[in-house]
CSV table of C-alpha atoms in Angstrom, one decimal:
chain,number,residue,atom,x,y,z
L,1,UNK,CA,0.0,0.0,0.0
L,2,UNK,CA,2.5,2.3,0.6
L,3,UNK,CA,4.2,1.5,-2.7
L,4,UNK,CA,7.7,1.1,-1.6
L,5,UNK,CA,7.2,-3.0,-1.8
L,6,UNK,CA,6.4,-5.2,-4.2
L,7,UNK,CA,5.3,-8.8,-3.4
L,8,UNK,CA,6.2,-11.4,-5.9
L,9,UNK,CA,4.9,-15.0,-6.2
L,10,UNK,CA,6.9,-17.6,-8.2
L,11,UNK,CA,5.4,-20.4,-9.7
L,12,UNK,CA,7.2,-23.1,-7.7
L,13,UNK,CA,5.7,-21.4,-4.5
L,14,UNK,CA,8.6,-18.7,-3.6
L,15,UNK,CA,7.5,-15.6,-2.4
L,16,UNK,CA,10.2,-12.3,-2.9
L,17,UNK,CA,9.7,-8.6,-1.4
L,18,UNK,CA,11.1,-6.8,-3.5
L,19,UNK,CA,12.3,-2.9,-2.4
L,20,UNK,CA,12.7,-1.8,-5.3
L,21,UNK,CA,14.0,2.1,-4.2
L,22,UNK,CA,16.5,-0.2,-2.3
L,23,UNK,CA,17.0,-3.0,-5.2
L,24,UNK,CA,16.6,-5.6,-2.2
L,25,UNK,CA,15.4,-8.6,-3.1
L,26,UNK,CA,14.3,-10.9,0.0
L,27,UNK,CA,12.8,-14.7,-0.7
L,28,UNK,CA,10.0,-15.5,2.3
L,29,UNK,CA,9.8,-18.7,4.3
L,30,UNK,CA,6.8,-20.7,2.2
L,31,UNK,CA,5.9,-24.8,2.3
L,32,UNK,CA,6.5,-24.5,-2.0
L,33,UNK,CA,2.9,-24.2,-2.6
L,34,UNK,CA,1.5,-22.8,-5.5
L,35,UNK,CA,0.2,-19.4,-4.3
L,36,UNK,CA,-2.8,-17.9,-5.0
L,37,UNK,CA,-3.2,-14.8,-3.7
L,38,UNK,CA,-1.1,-12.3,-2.0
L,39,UNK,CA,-2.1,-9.3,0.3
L,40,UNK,CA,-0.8,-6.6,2.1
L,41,UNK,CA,-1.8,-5.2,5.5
L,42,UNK,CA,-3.0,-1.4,5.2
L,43,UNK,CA,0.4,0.0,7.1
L,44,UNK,CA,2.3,-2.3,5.2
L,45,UNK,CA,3.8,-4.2,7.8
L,46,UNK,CA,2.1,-7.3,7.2
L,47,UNK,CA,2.1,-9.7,4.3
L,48,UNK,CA,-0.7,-12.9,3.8
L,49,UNK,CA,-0.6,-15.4,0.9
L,50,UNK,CA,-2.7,-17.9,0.0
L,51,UNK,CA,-1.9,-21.5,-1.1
L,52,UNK,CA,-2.8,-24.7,-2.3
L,53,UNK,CA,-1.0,-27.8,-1.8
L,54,UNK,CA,-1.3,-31.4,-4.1
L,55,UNK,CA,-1.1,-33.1,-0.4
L,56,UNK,CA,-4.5,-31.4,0.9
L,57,UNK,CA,-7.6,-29.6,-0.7
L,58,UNK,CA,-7.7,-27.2,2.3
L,59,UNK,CA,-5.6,-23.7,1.6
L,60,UNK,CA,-3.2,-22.7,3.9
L,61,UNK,CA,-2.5,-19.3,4.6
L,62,UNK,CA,1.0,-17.7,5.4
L,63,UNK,CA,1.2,-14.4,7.7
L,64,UNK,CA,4.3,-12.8,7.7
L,65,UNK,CA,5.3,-9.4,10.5
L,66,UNK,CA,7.7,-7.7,8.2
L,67,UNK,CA,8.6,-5.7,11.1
L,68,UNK,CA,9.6,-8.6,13.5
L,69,UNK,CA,10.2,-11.4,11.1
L,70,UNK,CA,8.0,-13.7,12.5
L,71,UNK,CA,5.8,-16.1,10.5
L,72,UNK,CA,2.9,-17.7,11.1
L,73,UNK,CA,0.3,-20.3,9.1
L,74,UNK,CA,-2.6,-22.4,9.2
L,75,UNK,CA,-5.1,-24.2,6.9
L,76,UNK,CA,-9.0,-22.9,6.8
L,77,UNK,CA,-11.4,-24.8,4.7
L,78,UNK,CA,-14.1,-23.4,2.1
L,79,UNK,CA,-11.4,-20.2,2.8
L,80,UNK,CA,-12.7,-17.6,-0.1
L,81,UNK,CA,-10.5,-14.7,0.7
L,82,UNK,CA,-8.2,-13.5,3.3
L,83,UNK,CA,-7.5,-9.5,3.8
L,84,UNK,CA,-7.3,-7.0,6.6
L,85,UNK,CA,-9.4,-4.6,8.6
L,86,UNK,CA,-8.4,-0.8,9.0
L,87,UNK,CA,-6.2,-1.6,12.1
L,88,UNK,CA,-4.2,-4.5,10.5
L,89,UNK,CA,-6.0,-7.2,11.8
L,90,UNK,CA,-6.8,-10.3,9.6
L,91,UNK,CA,-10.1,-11.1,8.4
L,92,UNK,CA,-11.1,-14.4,6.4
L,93,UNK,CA,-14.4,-15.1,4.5
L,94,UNK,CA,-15.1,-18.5,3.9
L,95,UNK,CA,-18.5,-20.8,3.2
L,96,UNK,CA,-19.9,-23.0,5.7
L,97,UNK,CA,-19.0,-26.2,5.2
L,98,UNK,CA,-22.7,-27.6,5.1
L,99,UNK,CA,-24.3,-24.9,3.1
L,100,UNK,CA,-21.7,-23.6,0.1
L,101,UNK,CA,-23.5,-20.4,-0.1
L,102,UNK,CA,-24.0,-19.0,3.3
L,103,UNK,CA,-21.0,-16.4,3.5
L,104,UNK,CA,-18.8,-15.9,7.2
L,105,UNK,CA,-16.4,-13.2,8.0
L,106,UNK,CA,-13.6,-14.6,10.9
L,107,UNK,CA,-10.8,-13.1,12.4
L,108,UNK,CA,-8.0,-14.3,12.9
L,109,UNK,CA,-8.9,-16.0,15.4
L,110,UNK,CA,-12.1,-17.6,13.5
L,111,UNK,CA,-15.1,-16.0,15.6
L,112,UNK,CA,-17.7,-15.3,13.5
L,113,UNK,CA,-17.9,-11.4,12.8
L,114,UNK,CA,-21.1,-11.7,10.5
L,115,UNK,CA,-22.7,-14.2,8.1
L,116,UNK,CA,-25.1,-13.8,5.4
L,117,UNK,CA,-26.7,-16.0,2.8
L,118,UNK,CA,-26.9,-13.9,-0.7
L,119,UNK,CA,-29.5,-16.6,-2.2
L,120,UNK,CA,-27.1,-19.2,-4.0
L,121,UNK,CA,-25.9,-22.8,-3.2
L,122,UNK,CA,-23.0,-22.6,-4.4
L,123,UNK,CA,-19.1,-21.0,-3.7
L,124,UNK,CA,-18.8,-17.5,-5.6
L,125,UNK,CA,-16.6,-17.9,-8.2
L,126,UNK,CA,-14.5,-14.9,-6.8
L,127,UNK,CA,-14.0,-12.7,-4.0
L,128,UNK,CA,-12.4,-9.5,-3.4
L,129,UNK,CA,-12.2,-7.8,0.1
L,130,UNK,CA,-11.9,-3.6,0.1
L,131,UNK,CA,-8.2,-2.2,1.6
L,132,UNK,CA,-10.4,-1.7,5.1
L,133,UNK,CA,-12.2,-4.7,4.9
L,134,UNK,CA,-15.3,-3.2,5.2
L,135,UNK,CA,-16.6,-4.2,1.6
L,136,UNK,CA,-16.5,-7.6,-0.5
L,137,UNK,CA,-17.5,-8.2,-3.6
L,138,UNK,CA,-18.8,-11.5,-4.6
L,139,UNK,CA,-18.8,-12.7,-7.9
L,140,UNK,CA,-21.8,-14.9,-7.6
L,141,UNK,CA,-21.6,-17.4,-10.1
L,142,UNK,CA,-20.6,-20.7,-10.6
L,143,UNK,CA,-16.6,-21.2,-11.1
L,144,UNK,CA,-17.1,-23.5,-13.9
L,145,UNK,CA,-19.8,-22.0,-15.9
L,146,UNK,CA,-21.6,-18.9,-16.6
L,147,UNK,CA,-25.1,-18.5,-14.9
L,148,UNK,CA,-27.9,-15.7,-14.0
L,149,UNK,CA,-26.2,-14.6,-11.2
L,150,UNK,CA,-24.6,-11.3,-11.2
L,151,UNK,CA,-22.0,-9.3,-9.0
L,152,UNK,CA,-22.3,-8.0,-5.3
L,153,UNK,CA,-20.7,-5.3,-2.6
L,154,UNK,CA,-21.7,-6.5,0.9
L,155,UNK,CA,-20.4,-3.8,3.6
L,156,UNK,CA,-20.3,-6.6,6.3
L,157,UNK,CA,-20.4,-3.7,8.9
L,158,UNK,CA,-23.3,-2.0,8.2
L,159,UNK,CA,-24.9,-5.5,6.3
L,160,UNK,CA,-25.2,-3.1,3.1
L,161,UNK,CA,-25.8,-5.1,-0.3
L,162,UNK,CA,-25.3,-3.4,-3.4
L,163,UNK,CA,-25.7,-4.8,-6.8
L,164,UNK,CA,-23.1,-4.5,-9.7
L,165,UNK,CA,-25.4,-6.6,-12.4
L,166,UNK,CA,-23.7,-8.5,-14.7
L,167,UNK,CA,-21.3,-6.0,-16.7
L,168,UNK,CA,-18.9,-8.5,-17.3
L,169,UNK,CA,-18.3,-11.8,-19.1
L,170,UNK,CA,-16.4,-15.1,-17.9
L,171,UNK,CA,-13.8,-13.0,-15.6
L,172,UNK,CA,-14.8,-9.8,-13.2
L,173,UNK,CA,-11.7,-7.4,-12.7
L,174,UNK,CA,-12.2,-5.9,-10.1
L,175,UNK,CA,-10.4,-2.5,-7.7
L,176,UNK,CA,-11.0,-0.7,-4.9
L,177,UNK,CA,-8.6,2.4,-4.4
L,178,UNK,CA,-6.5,2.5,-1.7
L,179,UNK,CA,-9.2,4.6,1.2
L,180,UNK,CA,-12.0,2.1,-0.1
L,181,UNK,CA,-14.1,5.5,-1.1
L,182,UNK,CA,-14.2,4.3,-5.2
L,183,UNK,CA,-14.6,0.3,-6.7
L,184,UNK,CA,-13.7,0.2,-10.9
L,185,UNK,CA,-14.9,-2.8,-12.3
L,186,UNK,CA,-14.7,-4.7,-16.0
L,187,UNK,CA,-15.1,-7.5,-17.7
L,188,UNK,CA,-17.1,-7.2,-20.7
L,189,UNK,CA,-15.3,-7.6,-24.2
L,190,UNK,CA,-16.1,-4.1,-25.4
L,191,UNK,CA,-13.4,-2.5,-23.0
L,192,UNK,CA,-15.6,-0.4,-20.6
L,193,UNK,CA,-14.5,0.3,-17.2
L,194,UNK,CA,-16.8,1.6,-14.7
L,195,UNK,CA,-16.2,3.5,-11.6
L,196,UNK,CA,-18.4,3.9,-8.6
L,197,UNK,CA,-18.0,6.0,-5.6
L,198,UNK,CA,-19.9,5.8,-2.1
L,199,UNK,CA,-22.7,7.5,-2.7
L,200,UNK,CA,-23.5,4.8,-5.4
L,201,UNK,CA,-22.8,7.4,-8.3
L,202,UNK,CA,-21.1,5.7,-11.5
L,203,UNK,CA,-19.6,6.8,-14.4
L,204,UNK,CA,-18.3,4.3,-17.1
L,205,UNK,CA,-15.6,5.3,-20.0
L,206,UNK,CA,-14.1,3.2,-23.2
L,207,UNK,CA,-10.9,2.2,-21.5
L,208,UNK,CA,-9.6,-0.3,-24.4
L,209,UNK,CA,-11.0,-1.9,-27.6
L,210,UNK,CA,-10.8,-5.4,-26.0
L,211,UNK,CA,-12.1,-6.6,-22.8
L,212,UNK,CA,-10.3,-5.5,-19.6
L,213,UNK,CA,-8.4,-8.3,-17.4
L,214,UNK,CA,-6.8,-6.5,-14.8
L,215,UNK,CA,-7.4,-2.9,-12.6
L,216,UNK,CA,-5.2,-1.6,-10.1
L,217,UNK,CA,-5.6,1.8,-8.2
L,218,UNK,CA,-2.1,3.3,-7.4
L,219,UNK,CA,-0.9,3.8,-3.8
L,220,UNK,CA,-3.0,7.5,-3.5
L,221,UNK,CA,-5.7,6.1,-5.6
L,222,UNK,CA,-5.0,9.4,-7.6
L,223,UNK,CA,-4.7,6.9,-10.8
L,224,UNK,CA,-5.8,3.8,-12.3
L,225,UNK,CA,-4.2,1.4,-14.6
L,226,UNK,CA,-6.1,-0.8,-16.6
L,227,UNK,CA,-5.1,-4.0,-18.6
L,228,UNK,CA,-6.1,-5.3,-21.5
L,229,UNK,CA,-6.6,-8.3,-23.5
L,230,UNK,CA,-5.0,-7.1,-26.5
L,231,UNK,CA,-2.0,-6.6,-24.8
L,232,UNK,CA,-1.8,-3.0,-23.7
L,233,UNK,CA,-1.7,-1.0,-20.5
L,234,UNK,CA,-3.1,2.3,-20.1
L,235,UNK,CA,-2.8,4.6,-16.9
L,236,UNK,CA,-5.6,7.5,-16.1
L,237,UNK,CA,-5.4,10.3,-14.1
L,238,UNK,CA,-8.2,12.4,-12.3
L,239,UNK,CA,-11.3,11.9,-9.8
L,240,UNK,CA,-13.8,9.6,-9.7
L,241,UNK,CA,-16.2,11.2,-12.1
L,242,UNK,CA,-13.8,12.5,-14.3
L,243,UNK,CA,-10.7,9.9,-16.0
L,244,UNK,CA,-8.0,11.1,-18.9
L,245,UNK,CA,-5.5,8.8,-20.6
L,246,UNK,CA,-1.5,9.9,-19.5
């Protein structure tokens, strides 16, 4: 978050922090699992991955201190997503084991926080949790095929839903900038991007001729790079409302 670090995830399970301002390239303490997903902690002290291993369906999560160099990990079954609250503590959203598609947020600690059911059987097919992990967005189809079911933002807090519809094909890319104020979502093949800020308002521009893969807010949120399928990048500048190409 502060955009001095950049976390990289090999494909034989290594995980590197890079410094880059530094050129210091440091290799983390992993079980050589293929990793999923990476996160870090708001202040940037913490690092969480994700992982599978051939030995056990169950993820396992790693939680690294970067300040202390301590390490911890665990497995959590029906684990959809791991992130972190405001003050740095760890939250995980997984389905109950019984009932695929009632949603529970833990800490790190796995009390329940909040559960809800958002009317399907099955496990999303992707889920994204907001830099204060007060928002997660729940792509609610199937993994394996396309259905009805469109896109969520649960504020777990306040037990807020708000609909996104279905403006994407098999893939939803999906960013929150960095004070969890403005969510840019895409996945349609005509290259639209749309943008939506807290008050629900959204504005949607032409951000590539193919369909977006990939969004990413930068550290201030003051831009947004987008992805493409064709092969290019693009970076905008500007508010919410408001987006030109640099």
């Amino acid at each position: 978050p502060d955009g001095t670090i950049l976390a990289i995830a090999a494909r034989d399970g290594k995980v590197f922090l890079w410094r880059w301002q530094q050129q210091q390239l440091t290799e983390l303490t992993t079980n050589r699992e293929r990793v999923f997903r990476l996160r870090f902690s708001p202040d940037s002290n913490q690092l969480v991955s994700v992982s599978y291993s051939g030995n056990t369906s169950y993820p396992t999560v790693h939680r690294w201190d970067l300040t202390t160099n301590t390490h911890q990990q665990f497995t959590q079954p029906n684990l959809l997503a791991v992130g972190f609250d405001a003050q740095a503590e760890l939250l995980q959203v997984v389905s109950a084991s019984n009932k695929p598609g009632l949603i529970r947020v833990l800490n790190s600690r796995g009390k329940l926080l909040r559960e809800f059911n958002p009317g399907i059987s099955h496990k999303p097919a992707d889920t994204v949790i907001s830099p204060d992990g007060n928002q997660i967005v729940f792509d609610l189809r199937k993994a394996e095929t396309i259905t009805d079911n469109g896109a969520i933002v649960w504020n777990w807090r306040e037990n807020e839903i708000t609909p996104l519809g279905q403006d994407y094909a098999r893939r939803l890319a999906v960013a929150f900038s960095p004070d969890s104020r403005s969510l840019a979502t895409a996945g349609l093949a005509d290259g639209i991007v749309r943008l939506r800020d807290e008050s629900g308002a959204s504005v949607e521009f032409k951000a590539h001729k193919s369909q977006v893969v990939n969004l990413d807010f930068r550290e201030k949120g003051s831009q947004l790079a987008t992805a493409s399928s064709d092969g290019t990048v693009r970076i905008w500048a500007g508010h919410s409302q408001e987006l030109t190409l640099i």
